[in-house]
Every structure is written in structure tokens, then in C-alpha cells.
mmCIF file of C-alpha atoms in Angstrom:
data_model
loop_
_atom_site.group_PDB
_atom_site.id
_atom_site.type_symbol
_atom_site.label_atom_id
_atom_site.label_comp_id
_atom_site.label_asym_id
_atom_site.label_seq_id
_atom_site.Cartn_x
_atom_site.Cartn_y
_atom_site.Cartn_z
ATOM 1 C CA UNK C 1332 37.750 32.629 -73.397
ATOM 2 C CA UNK C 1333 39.314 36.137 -73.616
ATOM 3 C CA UNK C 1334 42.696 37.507 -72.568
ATOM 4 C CA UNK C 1335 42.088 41.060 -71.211
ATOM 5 C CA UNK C 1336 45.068 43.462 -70.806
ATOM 6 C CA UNK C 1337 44.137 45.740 -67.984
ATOM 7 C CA UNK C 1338 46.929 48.401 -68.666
ATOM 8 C CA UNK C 1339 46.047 51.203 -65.988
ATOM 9 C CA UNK C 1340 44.698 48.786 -63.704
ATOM 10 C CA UNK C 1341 41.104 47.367 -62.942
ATOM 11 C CA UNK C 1342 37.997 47.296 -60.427
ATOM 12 C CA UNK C 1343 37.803 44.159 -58.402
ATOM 13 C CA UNK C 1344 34.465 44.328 -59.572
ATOM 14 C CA UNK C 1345 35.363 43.710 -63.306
ATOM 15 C CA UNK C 1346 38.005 41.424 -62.191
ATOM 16 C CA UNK C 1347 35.827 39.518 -60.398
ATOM 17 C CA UNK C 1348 33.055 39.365 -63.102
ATOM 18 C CA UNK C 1349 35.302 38.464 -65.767
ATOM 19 C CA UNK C 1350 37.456 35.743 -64.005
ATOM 20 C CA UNK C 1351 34.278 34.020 -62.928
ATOM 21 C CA UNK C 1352 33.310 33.980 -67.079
ATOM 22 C CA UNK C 1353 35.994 32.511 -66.949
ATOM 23 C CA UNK C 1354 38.734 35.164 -69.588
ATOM 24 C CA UNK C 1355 41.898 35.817 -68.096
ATOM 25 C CA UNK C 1356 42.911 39.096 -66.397
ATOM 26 C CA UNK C 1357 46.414 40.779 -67.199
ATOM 27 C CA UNK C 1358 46.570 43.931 -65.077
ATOM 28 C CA UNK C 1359 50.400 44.721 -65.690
ATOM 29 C CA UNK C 1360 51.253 48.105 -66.602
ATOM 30 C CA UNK C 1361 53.287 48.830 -69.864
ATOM 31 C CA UNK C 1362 54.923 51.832 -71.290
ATOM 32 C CA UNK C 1363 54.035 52.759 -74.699
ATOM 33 C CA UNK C 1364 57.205 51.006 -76.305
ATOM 34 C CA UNK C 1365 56.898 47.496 -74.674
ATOM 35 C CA UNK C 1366 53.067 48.090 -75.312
ATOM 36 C CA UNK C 1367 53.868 47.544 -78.955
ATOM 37 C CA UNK C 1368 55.161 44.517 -78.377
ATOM 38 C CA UNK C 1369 52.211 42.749 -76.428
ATOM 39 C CA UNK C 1370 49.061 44.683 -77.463
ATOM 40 C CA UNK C 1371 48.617 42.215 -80.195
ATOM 41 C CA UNK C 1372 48.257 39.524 -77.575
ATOM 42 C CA UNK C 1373 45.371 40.061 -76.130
ATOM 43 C CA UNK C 1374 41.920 40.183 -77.098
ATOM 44 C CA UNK C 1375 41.038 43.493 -75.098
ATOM 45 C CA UNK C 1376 42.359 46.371 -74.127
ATOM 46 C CA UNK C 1377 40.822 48.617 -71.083
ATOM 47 C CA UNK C 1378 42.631 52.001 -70.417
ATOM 48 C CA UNK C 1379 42.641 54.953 -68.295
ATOM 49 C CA UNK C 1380 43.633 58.503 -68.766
ATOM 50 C CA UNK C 1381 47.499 56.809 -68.805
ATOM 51 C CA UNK C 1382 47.701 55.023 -71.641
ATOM 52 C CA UNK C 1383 47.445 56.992 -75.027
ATOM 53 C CA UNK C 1384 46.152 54.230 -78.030
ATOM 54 C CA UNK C 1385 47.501 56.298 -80.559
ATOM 55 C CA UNK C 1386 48.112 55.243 -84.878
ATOM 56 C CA UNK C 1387 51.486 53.828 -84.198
ATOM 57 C CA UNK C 1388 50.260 51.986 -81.240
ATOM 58 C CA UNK C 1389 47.010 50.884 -82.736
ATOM 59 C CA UNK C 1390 49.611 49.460 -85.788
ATOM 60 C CA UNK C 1391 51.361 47.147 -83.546
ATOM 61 C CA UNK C 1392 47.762 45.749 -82.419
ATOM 62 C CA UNK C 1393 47.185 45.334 -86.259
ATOM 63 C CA UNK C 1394 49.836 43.056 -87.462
ATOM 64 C CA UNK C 1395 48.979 39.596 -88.731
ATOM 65 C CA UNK C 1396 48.462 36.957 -85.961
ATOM 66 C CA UNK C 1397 46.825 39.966 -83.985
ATOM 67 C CA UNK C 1398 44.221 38.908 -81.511
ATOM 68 C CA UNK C 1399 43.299 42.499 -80.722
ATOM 69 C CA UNK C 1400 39.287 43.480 -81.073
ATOM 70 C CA UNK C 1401 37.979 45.612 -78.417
ATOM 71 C CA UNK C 1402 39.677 48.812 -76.636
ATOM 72 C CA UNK C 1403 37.519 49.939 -73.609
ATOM 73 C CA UNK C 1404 38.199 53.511 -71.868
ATOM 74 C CA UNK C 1405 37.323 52.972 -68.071
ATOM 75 C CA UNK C 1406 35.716 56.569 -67.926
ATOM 76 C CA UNK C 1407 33.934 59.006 -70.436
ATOM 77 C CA UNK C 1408 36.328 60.529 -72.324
ATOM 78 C CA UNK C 1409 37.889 59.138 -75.434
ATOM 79 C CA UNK C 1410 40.646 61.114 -76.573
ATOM 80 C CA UNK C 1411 43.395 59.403 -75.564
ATOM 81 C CA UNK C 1412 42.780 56.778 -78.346
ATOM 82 C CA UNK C 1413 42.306 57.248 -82.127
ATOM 83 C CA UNK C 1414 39.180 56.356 -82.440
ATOM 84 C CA UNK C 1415 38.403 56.931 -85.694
ATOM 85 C CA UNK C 1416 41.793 55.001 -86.936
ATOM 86 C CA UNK C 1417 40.591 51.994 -84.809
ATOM 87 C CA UNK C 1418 37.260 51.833 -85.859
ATOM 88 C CA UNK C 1419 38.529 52.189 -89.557
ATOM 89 C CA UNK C 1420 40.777 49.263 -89.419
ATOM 90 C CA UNK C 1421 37.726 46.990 -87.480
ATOM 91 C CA UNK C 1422 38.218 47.477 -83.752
ATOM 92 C CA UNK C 1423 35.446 48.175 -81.210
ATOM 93 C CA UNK C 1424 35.628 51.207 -79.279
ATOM 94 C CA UNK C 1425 34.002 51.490 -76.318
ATOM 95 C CA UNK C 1426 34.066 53.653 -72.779
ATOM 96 C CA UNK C 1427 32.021 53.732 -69.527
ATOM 97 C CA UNK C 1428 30.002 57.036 -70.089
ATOM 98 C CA UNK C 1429 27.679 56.114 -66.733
ATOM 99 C CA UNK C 1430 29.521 55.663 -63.731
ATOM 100 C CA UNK C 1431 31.608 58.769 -62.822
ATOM 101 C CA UNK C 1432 29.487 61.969 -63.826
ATOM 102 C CA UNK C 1433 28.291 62.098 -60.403
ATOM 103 C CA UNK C 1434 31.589 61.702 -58.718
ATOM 104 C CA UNK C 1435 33.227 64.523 -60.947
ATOM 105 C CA UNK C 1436 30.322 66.990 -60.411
ATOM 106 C CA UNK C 1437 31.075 66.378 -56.753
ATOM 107 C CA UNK C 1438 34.724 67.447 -57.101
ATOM 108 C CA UNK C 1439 33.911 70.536 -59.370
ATOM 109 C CA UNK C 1440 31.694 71.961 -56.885
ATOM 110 C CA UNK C 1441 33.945 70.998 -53.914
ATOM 111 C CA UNK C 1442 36.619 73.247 -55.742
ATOM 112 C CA UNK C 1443 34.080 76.017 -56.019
ATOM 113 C CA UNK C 1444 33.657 75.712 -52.240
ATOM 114 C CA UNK C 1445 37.337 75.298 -51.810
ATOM 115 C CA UNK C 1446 38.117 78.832 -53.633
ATOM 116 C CA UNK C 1447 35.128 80.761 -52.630
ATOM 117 C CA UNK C 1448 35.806 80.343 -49.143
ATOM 118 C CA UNK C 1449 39.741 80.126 -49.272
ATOM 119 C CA UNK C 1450 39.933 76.128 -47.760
ATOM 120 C CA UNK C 1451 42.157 75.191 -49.468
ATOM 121 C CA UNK C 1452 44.855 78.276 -48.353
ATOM 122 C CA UNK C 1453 43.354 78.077 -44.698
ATOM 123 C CA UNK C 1454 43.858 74.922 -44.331
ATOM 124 C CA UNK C 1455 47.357 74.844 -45.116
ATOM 125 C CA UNK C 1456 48.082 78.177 -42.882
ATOM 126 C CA UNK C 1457 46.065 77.143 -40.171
ATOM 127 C CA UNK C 1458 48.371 73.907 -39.578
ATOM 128 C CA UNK C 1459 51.367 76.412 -39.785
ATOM 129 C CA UNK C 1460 50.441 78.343 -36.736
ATOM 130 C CA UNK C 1461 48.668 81.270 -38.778
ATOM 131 C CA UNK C 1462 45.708 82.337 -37.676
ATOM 132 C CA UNK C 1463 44.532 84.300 -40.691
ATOM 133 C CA UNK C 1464 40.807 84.695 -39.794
ATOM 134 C CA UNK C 1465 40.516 88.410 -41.335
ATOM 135 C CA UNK C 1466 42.365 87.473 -44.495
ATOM 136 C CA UNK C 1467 39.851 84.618 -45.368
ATOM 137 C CA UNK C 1468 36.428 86.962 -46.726
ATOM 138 C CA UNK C 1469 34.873 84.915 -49.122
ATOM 139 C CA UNK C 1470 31.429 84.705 -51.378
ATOM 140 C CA UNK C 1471 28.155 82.649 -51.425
ATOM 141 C CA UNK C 1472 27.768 80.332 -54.248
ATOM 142 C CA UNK C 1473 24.137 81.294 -53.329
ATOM 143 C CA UNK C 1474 22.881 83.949 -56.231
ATOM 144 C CA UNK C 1475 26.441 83.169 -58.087
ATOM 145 C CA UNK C 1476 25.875 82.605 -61.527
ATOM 146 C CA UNK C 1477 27.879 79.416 -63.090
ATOM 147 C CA UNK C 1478 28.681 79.061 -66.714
ATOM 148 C CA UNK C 1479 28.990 75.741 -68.068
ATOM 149 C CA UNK C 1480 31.187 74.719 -70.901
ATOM 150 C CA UNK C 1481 30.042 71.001 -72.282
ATOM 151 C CA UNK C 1482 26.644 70.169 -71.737
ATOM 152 C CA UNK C 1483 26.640 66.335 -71.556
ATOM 153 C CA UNK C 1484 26.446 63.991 -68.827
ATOM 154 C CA UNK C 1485 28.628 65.462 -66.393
ATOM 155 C CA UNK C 1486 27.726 69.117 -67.247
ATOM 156 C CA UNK C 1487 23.882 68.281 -66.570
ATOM 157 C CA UNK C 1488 24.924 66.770 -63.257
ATOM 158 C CA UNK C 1489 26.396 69.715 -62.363
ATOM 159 C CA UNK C 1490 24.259 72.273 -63.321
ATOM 160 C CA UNK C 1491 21.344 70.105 -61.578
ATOM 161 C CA UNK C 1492 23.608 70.081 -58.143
ATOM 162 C CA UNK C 1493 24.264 74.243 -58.443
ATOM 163 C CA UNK C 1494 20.912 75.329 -58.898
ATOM 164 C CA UNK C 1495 20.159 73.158 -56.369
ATOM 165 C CA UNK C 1496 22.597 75.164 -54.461
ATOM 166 C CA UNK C 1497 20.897 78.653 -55.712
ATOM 167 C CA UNK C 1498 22.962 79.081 -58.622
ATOM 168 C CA UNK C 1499 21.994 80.442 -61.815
ATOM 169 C CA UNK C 1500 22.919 78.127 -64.744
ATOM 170 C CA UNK C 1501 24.162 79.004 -68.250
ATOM 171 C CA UNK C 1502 25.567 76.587 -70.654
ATOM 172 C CA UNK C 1503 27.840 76.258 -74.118
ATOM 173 C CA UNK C 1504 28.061 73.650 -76.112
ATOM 174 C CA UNK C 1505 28.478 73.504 -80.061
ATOM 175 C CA UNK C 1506 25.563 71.362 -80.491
ATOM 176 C CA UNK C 1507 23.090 73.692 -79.072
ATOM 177 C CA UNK C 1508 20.741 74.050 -76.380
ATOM 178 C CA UNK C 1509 18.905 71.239 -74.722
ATOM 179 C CA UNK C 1510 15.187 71.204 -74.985
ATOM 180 C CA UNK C 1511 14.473 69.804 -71.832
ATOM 181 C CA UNK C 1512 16.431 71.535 -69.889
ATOM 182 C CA UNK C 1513 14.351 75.016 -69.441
ATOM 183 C CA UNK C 1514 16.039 76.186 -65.808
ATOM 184 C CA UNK C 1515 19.051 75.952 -67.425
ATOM 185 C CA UNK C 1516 19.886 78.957 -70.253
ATOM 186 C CA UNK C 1517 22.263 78.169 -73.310
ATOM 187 C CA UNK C 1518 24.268 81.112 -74.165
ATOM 188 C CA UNK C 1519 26.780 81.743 -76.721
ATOM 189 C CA UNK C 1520 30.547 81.187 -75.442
ATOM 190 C CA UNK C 1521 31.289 85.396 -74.932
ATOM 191 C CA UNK C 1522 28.105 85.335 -72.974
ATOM 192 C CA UNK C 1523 28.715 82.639 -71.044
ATOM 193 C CA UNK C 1524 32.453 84.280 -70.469
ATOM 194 C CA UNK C 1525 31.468 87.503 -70.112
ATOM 195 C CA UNK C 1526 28.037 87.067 -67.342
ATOM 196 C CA UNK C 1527 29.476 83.917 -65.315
ATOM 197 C CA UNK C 1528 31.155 83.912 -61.418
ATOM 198 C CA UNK C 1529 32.629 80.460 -62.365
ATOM 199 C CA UNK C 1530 32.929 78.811 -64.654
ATOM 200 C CA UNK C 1531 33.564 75.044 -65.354
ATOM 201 C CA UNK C 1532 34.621 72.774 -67.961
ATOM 202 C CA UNK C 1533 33.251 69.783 -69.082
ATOM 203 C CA UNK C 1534 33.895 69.058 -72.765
ATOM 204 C CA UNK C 1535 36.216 66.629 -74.654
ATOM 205 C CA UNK C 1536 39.855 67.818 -75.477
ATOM 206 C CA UNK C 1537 39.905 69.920 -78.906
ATOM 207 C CA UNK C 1538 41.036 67.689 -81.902
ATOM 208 C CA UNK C 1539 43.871 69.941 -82.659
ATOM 209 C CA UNK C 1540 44.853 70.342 -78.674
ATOM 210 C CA UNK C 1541 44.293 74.110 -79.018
ATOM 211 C CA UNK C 1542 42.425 75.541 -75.573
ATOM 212 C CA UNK C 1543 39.041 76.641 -74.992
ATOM 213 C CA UNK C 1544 40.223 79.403 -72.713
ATOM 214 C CA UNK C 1545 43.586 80.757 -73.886
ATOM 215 C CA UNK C 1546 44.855 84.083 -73.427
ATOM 216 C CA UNK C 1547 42.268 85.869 -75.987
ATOM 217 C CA UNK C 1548 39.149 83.920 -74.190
ATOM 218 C CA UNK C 1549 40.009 84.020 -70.636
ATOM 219 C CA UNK C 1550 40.647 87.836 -71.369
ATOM 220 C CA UNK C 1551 36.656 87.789 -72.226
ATOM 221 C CA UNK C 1552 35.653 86.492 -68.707
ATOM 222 C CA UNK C 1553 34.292 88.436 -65.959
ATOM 223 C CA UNK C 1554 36.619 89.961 -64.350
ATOM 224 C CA UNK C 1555 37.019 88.556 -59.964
ATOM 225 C CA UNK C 1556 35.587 85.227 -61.941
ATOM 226 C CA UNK C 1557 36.760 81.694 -60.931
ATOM 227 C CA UNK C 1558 37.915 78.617 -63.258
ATOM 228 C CA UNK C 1559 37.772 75.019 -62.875
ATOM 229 C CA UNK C 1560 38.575 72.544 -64.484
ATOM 230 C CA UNK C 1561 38.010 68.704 -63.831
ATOM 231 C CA UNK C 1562 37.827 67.437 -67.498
ATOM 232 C CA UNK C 1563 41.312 67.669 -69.550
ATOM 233 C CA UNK C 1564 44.258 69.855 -69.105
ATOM 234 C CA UNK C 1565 44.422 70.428 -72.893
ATOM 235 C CA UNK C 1566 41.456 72.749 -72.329
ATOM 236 C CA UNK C 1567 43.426 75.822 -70.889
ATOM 237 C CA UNK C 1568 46.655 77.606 -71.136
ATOM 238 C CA UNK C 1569 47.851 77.467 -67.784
ATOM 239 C CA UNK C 1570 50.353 80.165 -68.705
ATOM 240 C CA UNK C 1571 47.582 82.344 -69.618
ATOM 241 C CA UNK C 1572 45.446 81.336 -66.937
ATOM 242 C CA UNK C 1573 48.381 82.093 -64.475
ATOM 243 C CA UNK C 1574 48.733 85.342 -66.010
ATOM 244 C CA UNK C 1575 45.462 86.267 -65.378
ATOM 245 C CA UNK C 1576 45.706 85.420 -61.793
ATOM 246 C CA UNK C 1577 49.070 87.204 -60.974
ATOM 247 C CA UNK C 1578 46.782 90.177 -62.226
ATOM 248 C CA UNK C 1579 43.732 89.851 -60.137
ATOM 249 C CA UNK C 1580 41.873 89.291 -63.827
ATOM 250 C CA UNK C 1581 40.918 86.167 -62.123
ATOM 251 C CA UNK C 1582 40.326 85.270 -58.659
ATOM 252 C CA UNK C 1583 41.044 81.485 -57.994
ATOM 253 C CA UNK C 1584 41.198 78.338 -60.340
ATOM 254 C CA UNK C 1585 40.019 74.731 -59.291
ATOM 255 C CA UNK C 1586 41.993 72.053 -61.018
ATOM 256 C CA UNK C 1587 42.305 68.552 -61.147
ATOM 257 C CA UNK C 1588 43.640 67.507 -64.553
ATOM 258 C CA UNK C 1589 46.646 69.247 -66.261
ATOM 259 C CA UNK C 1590 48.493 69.679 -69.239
ATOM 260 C CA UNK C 1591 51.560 67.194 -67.837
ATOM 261 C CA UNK C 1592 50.519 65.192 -64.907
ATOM 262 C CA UNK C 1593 52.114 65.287 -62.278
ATOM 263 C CA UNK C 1594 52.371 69.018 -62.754
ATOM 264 C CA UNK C 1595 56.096 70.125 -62.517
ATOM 265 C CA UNK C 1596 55.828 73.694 -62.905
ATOM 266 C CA UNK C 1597 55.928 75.461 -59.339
ATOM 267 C CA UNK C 1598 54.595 78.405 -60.425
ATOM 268 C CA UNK C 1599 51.164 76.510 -61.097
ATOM 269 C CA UNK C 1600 51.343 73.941 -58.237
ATOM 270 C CA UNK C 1601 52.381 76.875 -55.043
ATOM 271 C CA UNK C 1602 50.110 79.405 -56.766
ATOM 272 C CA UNK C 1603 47.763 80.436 -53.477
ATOM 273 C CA UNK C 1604 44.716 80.755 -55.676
ATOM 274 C CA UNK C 1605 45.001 77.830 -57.181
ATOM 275 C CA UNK C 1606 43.045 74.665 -55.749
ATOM 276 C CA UNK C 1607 45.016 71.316 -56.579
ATOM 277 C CA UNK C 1608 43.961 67.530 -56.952
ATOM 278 C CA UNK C 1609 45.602 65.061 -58.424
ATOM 279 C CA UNK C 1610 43.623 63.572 -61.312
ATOM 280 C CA UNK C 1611 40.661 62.220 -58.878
ATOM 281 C CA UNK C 1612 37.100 63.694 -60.532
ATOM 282 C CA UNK C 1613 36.338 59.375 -60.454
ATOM 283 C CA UNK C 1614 38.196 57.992 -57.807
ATOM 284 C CA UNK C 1615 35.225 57.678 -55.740
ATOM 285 C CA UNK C 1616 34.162 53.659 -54.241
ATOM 286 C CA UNK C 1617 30.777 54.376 -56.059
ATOM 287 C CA UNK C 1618 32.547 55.227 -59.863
ATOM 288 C CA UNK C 1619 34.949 52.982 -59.667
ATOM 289 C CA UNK C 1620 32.220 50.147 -58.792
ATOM 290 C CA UNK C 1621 30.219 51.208 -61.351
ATOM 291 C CA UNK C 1622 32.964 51.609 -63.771
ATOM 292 C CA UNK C 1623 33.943 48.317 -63.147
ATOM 293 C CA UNK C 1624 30.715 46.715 -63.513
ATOM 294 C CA UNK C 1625 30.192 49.131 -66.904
ATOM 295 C CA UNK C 1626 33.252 47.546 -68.310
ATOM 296 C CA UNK C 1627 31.926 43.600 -67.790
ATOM 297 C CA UNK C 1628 29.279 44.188 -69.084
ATOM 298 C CA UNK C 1629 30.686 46.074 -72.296
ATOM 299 C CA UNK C 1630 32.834 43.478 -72.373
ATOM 300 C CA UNK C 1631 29.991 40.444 -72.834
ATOM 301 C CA UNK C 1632 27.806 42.389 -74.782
ATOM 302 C CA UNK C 1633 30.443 42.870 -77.376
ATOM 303 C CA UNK C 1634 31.313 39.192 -77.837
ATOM 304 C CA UNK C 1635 28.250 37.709 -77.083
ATOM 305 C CA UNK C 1636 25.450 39.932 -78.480
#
């Protein structure tokens, strides 16, 4: 039976299904040092966005005696583990690319909502006494056009839910367009910058950290556009980004992920055209069910194929 370190915590669901195969569930939390010290112990590892598997971490896992085999990431992306380094030295890699595309498309457009009809500064005035109906003119997403930046699960889900909405849909990504997807138009990233409303991220983190949209880029977009961004706060310079809203460049941001999380920096988190969440695009009852359920079953197909 296995020993499964749960490090940012676990689905009953995959608690459930694993204790009843009868491998043992360790859902403590460790920091990165201590982490060191115990990774070795265990025969899997699942992680969230909180725990960073990086070289010197993956090391510790690799000392002789080391029980260590699989690393699951409970979500889509993988770049808060080396994966190449692990899967060089013999470890599986796997994440749970199925469960939570919906429940972040949800969120992206629910900040689009949020910014092109001011709820999220409303709401906060309105419980202060302010009645600010003439100050809240917003726009249709109706007729808006909405660029898309990553074109994979959660960017189809998206683009299928705003044109739904009457949205026209553009898309980047660097491997091309998609031939089924004919409603849909891939553009080149200016384009894309330059023609889009809003426009929403929904790509990996850069291998060298630099930002898709840093001051040169976001210069490029329309100007009155909006921003979100639900997939990793490596993907923008929030300076530049803030810049560009001080100056009307840009008109509102939706953001859920961030370069440090929390956020410290009040200039980002009291900015009144900025819509906040805290790190949520899965924390839905349906993603988190199917998460859990993805990883169990990750889990027994690895080890018994």
C-alpha cells in the first residue's frame, strides 16, 4: 500500500477513494525546508499552486532509501514543479487537466461582468451609504470582441461560453490555430492586442518568468480595453498594468492570481478598477470533486496499469 503526502490539502473524494484501497493519507502541510526532510518518505506527492517541487527539492526526494515515484498537480498547470528534472531522474509527473476548466471560465467571465458593469465598485459603495447610480455607465459584453491568449482547455471553454454570450472570439497561441474551431479566429498576438475589448489569459507561466503583457505589449492593446487574468500572476507586470490604468490606457483588470499571493501591494489591491479574488478560478464543489476523483484515479492507473 502507498503513503500519499497531501501537502496543500485533499478532496474528501480522493481521500475517501484512496483510504478505502487501502494507502495511507498524510494531508499535513510543510514548508519547503522541512519538506526536504520528509518528501523522501512517501510514495506520492499531490500539490497545489502552494507548494513549488523545484531541483533542490526534487534532490531531497532523490536520496538513497527514497520511496518517492509519483508527483501529482491537483489542477492543470504544471509549473510549479520541474518537470523535466523529475522526469529525467525517473519520477512520474502527472496533473488533473479535466476538472476545473469549466469552473475557471466561469470566474473569467464573472470578472468581465464585474468590470463592465462596475459590481465590483458598486457593491462596495452601495453598502457605504453611496448611492452612485449616475457614476456606474457601463458596456454590453454583447458585440464585444474578446481576445484569447492560450487556446487549450480552459481557453476553448471560454471562448465557447462568450460567443454564446454574443461575443466575437479571437485567439493566440504559439502552436497555431485550431482546425475545428471555425467560429473562433486565430490571430497573431498584435492583432489580438490591438482589435480585442478584453482580453484574457489562459496560458502556462513563461519558462524564464518574463510576462506576456509587460509594459511594451500592454502598450499595443486597444486603448478603453479590459484585462483578466485567472491563470498565473507571472503573466503580467502589474506595475505596468497599473500604469496603464492610472492613465485611462486601460479601463479595468479582472484578477485572481498574482505575482505574490496574498497581494501586499495597496496600490494593486484598493485600485477601483481593479476586480480582486483570491486564487479561486477551481474552488468550485464540482472541480474540486472532480479533481479529487482525477487524482485517484491517476493515482491507480500509475501503479497498477
Amino acid at each position: 500500500m502507498l503513503k500519499i503526502l497531501a501537502n496543500d490539502g485533499l478532496d474528501s473524494i480522493a481521500s475517501d477513494c484512496l483510504s478505502e484501497k487501502g494507502h495511507t493519507i498524510d494531508t499535513t502541510h510543510f514548508d519547503p525546508e522541512p519538506l526536504k526532510e520528509v518528501i523522501g518518505d512517501y510514495d506520492v506527492i499531490i500539490v497545489r499552486s502552494a507548494t513549488t517541487l523545484d531541483q533542490t527539492t526534487l534532490d531531497a526526494a532523490l536520496q538513497p532509501g527514497s520511496k518517492l515515484k509519483l508527483i501529482i498537480r491537483a489542477g492543470v498547470g504544471l509549473d510549479n514543479i520541474d518537470v523535466d528534472y523529475a522526469t529525467a531522474k525517473g519520477l512520474g509527473v502527472r496533473n488533473t487537466p479535466n476538472s476545473s476548466s469549466t469552473s475557471v471560465a466561469e470566474l473569467a467571465l464573472g470578472h468581465m461582468f464585474n468590470l463592465a458593469r462596475h459590481i465590483h465598485l458598486s457593491n462596495i459603495t452601495i453598502r457605504k451609504g453611496e448611492w452612485n447610480k449616475k457614476h456606474y455607465n457601463g458596456i454590453q459584453l454583447y458585440g464585444r470582441t474578446l481576445g484569447i491568449i492560450g487556446f487549450g482547455r480552459i481557453g476553448q471553454e471560454i471562448a465557447a461560453k462568450a460567443h454564446a454570450l454574443g461575443m466575437n472570439i479571437l485567439y493566440y497561441q504559439r502552436s497555431g490555430p485550431k482546425a475545428s474551431h471555425e467560429d473562433f479566429k486565430f490571430v497573431d498576438l498584435d492583432t489580438l492586442l490591438k482589435e480585442s475589448d478584453f482580453i484574457t489569459l489562459h496560458t502556462p507561466s513563461n519558462p524564464d518568468g518574463r510576462a506576456i503583457l509587460d509594459a511594451e505589449t500592454i502598450q499595443k492593446i486597444k486603448k478603453g480595453a479590459y484585462v483578466i487574468n485567472t491563470a498565473r500572476g507571472s503573466l503580467i507586470d502589474y506595475d505596468a498594468l497599473l500604469d496603464a490604468l492610472d492613465s485611462g490606457h486601460l479601463s479595468g483588470a479582472g484578477l485572481d492570481v498574482y505575482t505574490e499571493e496574498p497581494p501586499l501591494n495597496p496600490r494593486l489591491t484598493q485600485h477601483p478598477k481593479i476586480s480582486m479574488t483570491p486564487h479561486i478560478g477551481a474552488s468550485t464543489e464540482e472541480a474540486q470533486r472532480g479533481i479529487g476523483a482525477e487524482v485517484c484515479d491517476v493515482i491507480t492507473q500509475y501503479f497498477m496499469p
